[in-house]
XYZ file of N, CA and C in Angstrom:
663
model
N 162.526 130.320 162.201
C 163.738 131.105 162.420
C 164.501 131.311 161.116
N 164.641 130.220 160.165
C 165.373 130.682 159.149
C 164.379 131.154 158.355
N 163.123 131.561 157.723
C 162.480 132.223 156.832
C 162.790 133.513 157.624
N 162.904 134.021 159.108
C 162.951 135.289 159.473
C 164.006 135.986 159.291
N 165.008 135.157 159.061
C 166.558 135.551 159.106
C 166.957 135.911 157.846
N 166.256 135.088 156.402
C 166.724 135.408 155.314
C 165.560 136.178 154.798
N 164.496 136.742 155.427
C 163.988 137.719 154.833
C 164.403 139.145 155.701
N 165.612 138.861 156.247
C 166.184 140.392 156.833
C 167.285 140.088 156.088
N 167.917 139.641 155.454
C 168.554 139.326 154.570
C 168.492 140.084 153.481
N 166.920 139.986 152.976
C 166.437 140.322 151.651
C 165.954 142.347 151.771
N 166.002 142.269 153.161
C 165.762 143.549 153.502
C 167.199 144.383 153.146
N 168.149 143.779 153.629
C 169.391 144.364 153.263
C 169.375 144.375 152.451
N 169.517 143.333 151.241
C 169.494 143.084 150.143
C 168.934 145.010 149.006
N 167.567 144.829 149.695
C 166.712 146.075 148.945
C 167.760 147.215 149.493
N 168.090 147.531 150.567
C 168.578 148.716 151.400
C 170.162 149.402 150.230
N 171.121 147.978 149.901
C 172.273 148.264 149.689
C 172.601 147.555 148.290
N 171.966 147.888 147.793
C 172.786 147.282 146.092
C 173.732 147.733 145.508
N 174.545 147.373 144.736
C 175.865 147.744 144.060
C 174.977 148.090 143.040
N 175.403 149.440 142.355
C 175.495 149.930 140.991
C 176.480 149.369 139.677
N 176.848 148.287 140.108
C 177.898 147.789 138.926
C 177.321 147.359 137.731
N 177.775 147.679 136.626
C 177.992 147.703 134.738
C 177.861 145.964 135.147
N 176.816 145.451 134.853
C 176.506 143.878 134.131
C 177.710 143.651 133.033
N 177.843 144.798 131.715
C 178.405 144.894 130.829
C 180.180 144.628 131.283
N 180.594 145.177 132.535
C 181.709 145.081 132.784
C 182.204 143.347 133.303
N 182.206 142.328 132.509
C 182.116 140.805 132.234
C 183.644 140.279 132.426
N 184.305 141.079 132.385
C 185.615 140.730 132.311
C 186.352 140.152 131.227
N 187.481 139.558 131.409
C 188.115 138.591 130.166
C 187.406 137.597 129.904
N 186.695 136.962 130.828
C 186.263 136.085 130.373
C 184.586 136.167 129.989
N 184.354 137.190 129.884
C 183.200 137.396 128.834
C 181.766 136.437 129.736
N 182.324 136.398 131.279
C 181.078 136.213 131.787
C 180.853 137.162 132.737
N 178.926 136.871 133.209
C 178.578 137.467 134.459
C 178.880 137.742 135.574
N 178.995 139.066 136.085
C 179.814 138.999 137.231
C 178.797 139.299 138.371
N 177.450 139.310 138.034
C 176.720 139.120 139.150
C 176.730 139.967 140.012
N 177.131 141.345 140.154
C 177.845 141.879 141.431
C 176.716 143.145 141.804
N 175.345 142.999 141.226
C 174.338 143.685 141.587
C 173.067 142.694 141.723
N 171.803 142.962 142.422
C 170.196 142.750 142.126
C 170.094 142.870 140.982
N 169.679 141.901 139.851
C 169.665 141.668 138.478
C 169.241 140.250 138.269
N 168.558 140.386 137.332
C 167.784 139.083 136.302
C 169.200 138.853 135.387
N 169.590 137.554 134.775
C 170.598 137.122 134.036
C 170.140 136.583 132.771
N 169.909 136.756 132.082
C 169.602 136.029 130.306
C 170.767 135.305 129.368
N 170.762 133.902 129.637
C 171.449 133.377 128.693
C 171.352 133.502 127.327
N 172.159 133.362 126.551
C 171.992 133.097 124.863
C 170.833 131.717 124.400
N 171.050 131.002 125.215
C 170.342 129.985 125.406
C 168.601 130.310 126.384
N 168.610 131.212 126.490
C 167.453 132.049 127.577
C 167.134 130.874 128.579
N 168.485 130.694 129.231
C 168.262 130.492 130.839
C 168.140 131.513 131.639
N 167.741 131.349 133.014
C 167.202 132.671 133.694
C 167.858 132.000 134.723
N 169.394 133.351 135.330
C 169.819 132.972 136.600
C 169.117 134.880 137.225
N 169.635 134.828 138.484
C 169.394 136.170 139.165
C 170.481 135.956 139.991
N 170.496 137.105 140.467
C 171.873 137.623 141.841
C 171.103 138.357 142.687
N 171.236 138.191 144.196
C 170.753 138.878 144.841
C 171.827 139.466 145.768
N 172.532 140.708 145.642
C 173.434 141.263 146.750
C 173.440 142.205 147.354
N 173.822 142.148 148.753
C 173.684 142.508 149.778
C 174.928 143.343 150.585
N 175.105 144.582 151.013
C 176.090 144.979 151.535
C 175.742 145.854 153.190
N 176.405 145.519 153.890
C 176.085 146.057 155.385
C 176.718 147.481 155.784
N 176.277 147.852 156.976
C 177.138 148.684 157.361
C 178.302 148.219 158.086
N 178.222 147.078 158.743
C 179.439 146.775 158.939
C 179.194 145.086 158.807
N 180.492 144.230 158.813
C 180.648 142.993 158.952
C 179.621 142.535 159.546
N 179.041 141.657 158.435
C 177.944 140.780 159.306
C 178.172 139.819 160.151
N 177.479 139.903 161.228
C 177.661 138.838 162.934
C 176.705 137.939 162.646
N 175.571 138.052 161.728
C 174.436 136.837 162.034
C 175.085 135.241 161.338
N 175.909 135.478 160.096
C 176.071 134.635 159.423
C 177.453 134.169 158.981
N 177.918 133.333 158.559
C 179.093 132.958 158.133
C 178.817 132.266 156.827
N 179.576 131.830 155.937
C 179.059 131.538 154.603
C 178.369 131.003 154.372
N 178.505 129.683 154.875
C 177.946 128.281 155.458
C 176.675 128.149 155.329
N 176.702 129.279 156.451
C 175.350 129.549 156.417
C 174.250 130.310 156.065
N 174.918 131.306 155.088
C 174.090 132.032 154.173
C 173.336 130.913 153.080
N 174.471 129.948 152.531
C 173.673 129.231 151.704
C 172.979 128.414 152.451
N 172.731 127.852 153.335
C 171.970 126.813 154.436
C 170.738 127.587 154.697
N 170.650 128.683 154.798
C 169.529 129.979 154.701
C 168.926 129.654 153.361
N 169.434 129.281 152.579
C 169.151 129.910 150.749
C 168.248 128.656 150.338
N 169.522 127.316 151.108
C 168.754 126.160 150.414
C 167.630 125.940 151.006
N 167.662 126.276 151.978
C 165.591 126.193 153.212
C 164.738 126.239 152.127
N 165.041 127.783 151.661
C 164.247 128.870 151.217
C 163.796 128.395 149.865
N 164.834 127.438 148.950
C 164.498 127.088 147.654
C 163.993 125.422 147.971
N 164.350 124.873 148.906
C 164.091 123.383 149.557
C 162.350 123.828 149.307
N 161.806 124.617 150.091
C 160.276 125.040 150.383
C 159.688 125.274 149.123
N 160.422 126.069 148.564
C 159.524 126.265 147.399
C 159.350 124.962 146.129
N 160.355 124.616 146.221
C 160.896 123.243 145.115
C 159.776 122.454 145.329
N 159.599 121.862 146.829
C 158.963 121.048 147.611
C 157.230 121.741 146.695
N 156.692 123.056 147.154
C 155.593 123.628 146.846
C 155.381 123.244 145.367
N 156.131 123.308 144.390
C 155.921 123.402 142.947
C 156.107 121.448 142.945
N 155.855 121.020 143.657
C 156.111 119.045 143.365
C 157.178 118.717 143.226
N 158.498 119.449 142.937
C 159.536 119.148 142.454
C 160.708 118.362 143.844
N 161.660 117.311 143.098
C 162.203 116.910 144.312
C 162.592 118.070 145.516
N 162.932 117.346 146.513
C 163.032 118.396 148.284
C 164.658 119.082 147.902
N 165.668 118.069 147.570
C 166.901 118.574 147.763
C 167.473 119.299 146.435
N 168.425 120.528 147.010
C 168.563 121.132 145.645
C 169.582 120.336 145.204
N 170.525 119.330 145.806
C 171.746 118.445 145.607
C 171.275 117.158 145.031
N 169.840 117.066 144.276
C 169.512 116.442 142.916
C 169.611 117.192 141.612
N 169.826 118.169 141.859
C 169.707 118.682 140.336
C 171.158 118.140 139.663
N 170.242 117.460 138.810
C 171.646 116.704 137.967
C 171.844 116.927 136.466
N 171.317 118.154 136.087
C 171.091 118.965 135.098
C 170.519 118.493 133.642
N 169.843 117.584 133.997
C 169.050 116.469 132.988
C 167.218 116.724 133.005
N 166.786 116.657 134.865
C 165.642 117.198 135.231
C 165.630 118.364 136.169
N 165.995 119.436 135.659
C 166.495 121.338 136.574
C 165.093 121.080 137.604
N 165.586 121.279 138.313
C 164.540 121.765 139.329
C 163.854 123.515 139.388
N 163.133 123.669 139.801
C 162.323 124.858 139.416
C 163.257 125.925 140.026
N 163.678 125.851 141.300
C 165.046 126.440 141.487
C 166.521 125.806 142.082
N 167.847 126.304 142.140
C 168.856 125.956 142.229
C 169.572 126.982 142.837
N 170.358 126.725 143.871
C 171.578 127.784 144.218
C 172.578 127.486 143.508
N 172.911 128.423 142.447
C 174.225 127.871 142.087
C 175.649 129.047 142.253
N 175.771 129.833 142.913
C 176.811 130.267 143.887
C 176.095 131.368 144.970
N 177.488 131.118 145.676
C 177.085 132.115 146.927
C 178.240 132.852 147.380
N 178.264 133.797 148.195
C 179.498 134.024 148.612
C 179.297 135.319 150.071
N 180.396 135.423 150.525
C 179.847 136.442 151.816
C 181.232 136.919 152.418
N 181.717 138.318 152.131
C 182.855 138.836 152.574
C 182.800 139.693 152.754
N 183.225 140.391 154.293
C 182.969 140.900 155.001
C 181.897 141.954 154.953
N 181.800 142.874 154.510
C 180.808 143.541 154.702
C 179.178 143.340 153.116
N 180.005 142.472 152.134
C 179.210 142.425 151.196
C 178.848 140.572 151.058
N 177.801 140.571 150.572
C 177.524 138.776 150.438
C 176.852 138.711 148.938
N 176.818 137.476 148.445
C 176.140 137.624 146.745
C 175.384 136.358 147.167
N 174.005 136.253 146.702
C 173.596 134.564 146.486
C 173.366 134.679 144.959
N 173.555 133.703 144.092
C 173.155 133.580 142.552
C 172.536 132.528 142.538
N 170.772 132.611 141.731
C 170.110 131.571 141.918
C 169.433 130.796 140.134
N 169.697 129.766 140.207
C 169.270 129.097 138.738
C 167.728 128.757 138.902
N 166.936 128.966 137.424
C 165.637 128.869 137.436
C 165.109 127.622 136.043
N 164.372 126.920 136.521
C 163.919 126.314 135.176
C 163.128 127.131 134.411
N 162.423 127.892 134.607
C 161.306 128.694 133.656
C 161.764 130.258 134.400
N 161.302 130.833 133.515
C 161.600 132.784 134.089
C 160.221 132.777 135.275
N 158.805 132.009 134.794
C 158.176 131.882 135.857
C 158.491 131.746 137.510
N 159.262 130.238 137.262
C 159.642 130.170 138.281
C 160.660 131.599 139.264
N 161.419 132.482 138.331
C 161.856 133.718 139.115
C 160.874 134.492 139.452
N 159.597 134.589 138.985
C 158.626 135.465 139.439
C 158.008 134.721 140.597
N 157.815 133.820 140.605
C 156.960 132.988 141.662
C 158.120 133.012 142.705
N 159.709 132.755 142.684
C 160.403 131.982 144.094
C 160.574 133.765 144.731
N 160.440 134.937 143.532
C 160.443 135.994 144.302
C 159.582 136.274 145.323
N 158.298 136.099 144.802
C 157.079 136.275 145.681
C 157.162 135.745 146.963
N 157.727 134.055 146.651
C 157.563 133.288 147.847
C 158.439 133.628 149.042
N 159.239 134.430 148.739
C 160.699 134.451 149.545
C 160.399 136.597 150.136
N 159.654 137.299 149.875
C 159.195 138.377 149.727
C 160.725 139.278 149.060
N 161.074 138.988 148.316
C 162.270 139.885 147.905
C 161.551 141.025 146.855
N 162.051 142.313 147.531
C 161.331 143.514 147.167
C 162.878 144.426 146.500
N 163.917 143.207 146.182
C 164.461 144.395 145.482
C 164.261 144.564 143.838
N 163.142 144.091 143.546
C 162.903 144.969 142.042
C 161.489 144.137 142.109
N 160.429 145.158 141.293
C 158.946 144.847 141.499
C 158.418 143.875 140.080
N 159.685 143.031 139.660
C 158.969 142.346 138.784
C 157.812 141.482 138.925
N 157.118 141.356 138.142
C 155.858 140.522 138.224
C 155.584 139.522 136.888
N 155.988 139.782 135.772
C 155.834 138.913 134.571
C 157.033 138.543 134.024
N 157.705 137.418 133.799
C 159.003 137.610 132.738
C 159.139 136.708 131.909
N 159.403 137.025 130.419
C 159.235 136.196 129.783
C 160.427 135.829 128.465
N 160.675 134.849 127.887
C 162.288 134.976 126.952
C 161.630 134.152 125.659
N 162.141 134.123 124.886
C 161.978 133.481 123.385
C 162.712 134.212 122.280
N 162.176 133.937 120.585
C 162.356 134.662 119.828
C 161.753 135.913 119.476
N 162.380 137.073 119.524
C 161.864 137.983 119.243
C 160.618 138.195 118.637
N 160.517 137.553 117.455
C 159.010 137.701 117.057
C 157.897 136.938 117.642
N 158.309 136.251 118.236
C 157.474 135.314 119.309
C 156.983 135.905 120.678
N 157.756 136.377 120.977
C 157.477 137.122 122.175
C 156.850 138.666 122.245
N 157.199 139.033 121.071
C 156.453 140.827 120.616
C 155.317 139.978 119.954
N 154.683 138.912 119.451
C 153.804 138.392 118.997
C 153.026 137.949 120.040
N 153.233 137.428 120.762
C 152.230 137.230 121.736
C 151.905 138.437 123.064
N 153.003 138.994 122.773
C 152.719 140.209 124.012
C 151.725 141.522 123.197
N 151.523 141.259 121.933
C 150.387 142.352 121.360
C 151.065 143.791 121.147
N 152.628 143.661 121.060
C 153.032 145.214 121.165
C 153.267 145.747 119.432
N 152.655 146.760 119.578
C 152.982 147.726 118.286
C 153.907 148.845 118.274
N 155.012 149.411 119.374
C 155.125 150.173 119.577
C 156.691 150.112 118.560
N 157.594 151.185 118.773
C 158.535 151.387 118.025
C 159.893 150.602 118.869
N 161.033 150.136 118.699
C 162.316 150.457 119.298
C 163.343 151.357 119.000
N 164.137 151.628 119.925
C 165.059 152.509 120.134
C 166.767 151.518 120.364
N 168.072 151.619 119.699
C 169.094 151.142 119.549
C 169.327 151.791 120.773
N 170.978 151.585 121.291
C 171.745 151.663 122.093
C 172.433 153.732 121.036
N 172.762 153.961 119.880
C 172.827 154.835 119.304
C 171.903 155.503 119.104
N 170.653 155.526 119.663
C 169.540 156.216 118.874
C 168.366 156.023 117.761
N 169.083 154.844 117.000
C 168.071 154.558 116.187
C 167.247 153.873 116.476
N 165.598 154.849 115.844
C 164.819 154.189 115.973
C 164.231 152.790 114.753
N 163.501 152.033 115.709
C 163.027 150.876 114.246
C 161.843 150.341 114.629
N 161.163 149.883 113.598
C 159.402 149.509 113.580
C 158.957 148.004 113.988
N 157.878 147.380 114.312
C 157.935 146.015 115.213
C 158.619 145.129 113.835
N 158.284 145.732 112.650
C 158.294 144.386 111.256
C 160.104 144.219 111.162
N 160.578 145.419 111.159
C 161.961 145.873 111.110
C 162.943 144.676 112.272
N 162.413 144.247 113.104
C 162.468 143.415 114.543
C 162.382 142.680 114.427
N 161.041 142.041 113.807
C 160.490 140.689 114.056
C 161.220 140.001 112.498
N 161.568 140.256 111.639
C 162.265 139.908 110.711
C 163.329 139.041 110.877
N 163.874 139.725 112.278
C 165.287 139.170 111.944
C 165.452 137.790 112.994
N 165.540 136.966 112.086
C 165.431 135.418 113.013
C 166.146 135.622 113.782
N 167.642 136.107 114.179
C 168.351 135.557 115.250
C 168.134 136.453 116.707
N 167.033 137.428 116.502
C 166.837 138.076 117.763
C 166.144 137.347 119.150
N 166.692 137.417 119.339
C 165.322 137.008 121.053
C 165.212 138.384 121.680
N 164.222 138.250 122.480
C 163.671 139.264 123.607
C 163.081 138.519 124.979
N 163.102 139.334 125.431
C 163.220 139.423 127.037
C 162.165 140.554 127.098
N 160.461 139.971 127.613
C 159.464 140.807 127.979
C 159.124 141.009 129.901
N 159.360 141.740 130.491
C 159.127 142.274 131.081
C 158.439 143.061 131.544
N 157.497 142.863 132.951
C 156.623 143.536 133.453
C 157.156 143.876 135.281
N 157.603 145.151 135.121
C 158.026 145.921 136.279
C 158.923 146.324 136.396
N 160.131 146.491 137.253
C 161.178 147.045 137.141
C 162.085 146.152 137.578
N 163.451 146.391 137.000
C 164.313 145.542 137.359
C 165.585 145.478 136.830
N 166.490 145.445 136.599
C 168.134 145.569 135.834
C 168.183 144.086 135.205
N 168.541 143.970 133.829
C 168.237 142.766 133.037
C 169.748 142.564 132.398
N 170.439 141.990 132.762
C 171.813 141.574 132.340
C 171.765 140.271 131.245
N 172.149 140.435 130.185
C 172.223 139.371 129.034
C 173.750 139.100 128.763
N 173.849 138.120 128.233
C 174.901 137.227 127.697
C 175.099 137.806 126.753
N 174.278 137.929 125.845
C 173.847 138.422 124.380
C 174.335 140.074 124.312
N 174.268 140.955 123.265
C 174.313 142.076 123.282
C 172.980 142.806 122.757
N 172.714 144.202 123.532
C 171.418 144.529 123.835
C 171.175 145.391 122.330
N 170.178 145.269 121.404
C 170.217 145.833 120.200
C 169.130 146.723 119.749
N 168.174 146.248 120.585
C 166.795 147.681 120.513
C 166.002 147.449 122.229
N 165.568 148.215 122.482
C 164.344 148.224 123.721
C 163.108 148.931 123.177
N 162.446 148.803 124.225
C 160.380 149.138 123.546
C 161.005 150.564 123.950
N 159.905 151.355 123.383
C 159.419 152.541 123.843
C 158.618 152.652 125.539
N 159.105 153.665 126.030
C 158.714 153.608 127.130
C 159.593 154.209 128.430
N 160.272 153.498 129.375
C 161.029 154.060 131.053
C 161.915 152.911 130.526
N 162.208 152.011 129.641
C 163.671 151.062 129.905
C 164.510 152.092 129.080
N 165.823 151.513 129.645
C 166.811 152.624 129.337
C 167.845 151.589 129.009
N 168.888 151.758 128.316
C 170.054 150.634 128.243
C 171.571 151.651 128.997
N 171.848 150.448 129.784
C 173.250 151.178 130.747
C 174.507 150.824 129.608
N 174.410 149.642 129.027
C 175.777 149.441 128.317
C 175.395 148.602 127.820
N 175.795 147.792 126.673
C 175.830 146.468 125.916
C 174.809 145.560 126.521
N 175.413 145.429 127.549
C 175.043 143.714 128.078
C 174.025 144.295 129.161
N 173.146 145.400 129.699
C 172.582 145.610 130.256
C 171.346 146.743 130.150
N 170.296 146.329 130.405
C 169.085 146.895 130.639
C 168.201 147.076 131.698
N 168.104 148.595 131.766
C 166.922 148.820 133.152
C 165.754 149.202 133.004
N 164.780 148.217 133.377
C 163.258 148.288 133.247
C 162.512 149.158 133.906
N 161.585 149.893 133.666
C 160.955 150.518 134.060
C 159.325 149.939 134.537
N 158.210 150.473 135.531
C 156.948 150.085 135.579
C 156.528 149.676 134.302
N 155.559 148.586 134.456
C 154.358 148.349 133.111
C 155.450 147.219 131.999
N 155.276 147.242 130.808
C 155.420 145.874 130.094
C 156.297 146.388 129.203
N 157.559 145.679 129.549
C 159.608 146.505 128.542
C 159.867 145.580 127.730
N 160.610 145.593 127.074
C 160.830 144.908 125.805
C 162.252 144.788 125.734
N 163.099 144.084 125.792
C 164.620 144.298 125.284
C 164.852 143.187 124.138
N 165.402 143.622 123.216
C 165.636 143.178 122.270
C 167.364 142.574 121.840
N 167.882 141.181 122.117
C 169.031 141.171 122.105
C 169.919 140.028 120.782
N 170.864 139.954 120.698
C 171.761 138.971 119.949
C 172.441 138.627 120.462
């Protein structure tokens, strides 16, 4: 009963997403979570948001129990990957492969935000949970030249202004990281967004990037 309930959940989820600016962070210069989006720390932690809006006030659930839905759902998988059962061990010393770390549900809109030890683990707890609102399949974070180094790409980037620049031009500069991507998906960083690959990613504002099919590149500080 509860895997059926929170994968109509996840159905909504796909049906009704907010279009909101990642970039729009507020005063306090954090995430506001308020769309379906991958999260990139400066530190390349990997949170996600999954939100959901109805046509009218939802009757199935009350807050409570949206996250009581959530923790099943990450309880199962935690459990699958060996990792302890309860997510109310993570004592941020040994992260568990996943974590709820907020939730929320008012009236007609609800948010869950979920913490990951590896970007793997967001590709895998997607699968496990069938959430079809963005078709990622690979994701990966490091230093820029590390990550265009092992992903084999030669292709050019493109700035937030237009300019274009070459992989050496990139990989030069120690303080970059990137964020490789395979599928589609809205990629919200901490960091500010400074080149993307050639290709369907597009940059919405600063702090945000939208991926396109096949293997994206964002390039950030």
């Amino acid at each position: 009963m509860k895997k059926r309930r929170f994968i109509g959940l996840l159905a909504l989820g796909a049906a009704g997403f907010l279009m909101v600016s990642c970039g729009s962070l507020g005063g306090n210069g954090k995430w506001a979570a308020s769309e379906n989006s991958i999260y990139v720390t400066k530190e390349l932690e990997i949170q996600s948001a999954m939100v959901f809006t109805s046509a009218e006030a939802n009757e199935l659930y009350n807050q409570e129990e949206l996250a009581e839905e959530a923790r099943a759902w990450i309880q199962d998988y935690n459990v699958s990957e060996g990792a302890a059962a309860a997510a109310e061990n993570h004592d941020g010393m040994n992260k568990l492969p996943v974590a709820l770390k907020s939730f929320r549900l008012e009236g007609q809109t609800g948010a869950l935000v979920f913490d990951y030890n590896t970007p793997e683990d967001f590709v895998k707890f997607a699968q496990a949970v069938g959430d079809d609102t963005h078709t990622v399949t690979s994701l990966s974070v490091g230093a820029a030249a590390d990550v265009l180094t092992s992903g084999d790409y030669s292709g050019t980037f493109t700035s937030m202004d237009g300019a274009v620049a070459d992989l050496s031009e990139v990989t030069k500069q120690s303080k970059y990281k990137a964020v490789a991507v395979e599928g589609a998906g809205v990629v919200c960083l901490e960091g500010k967004v400074k080149y993307i690959s050639a290709g369907d990613t597009v940059i919405r504002d600063e702090h945000t990037a939208v991926t396109g099919e096949g293997i994206n590149y964002i390039i950030f500080q």
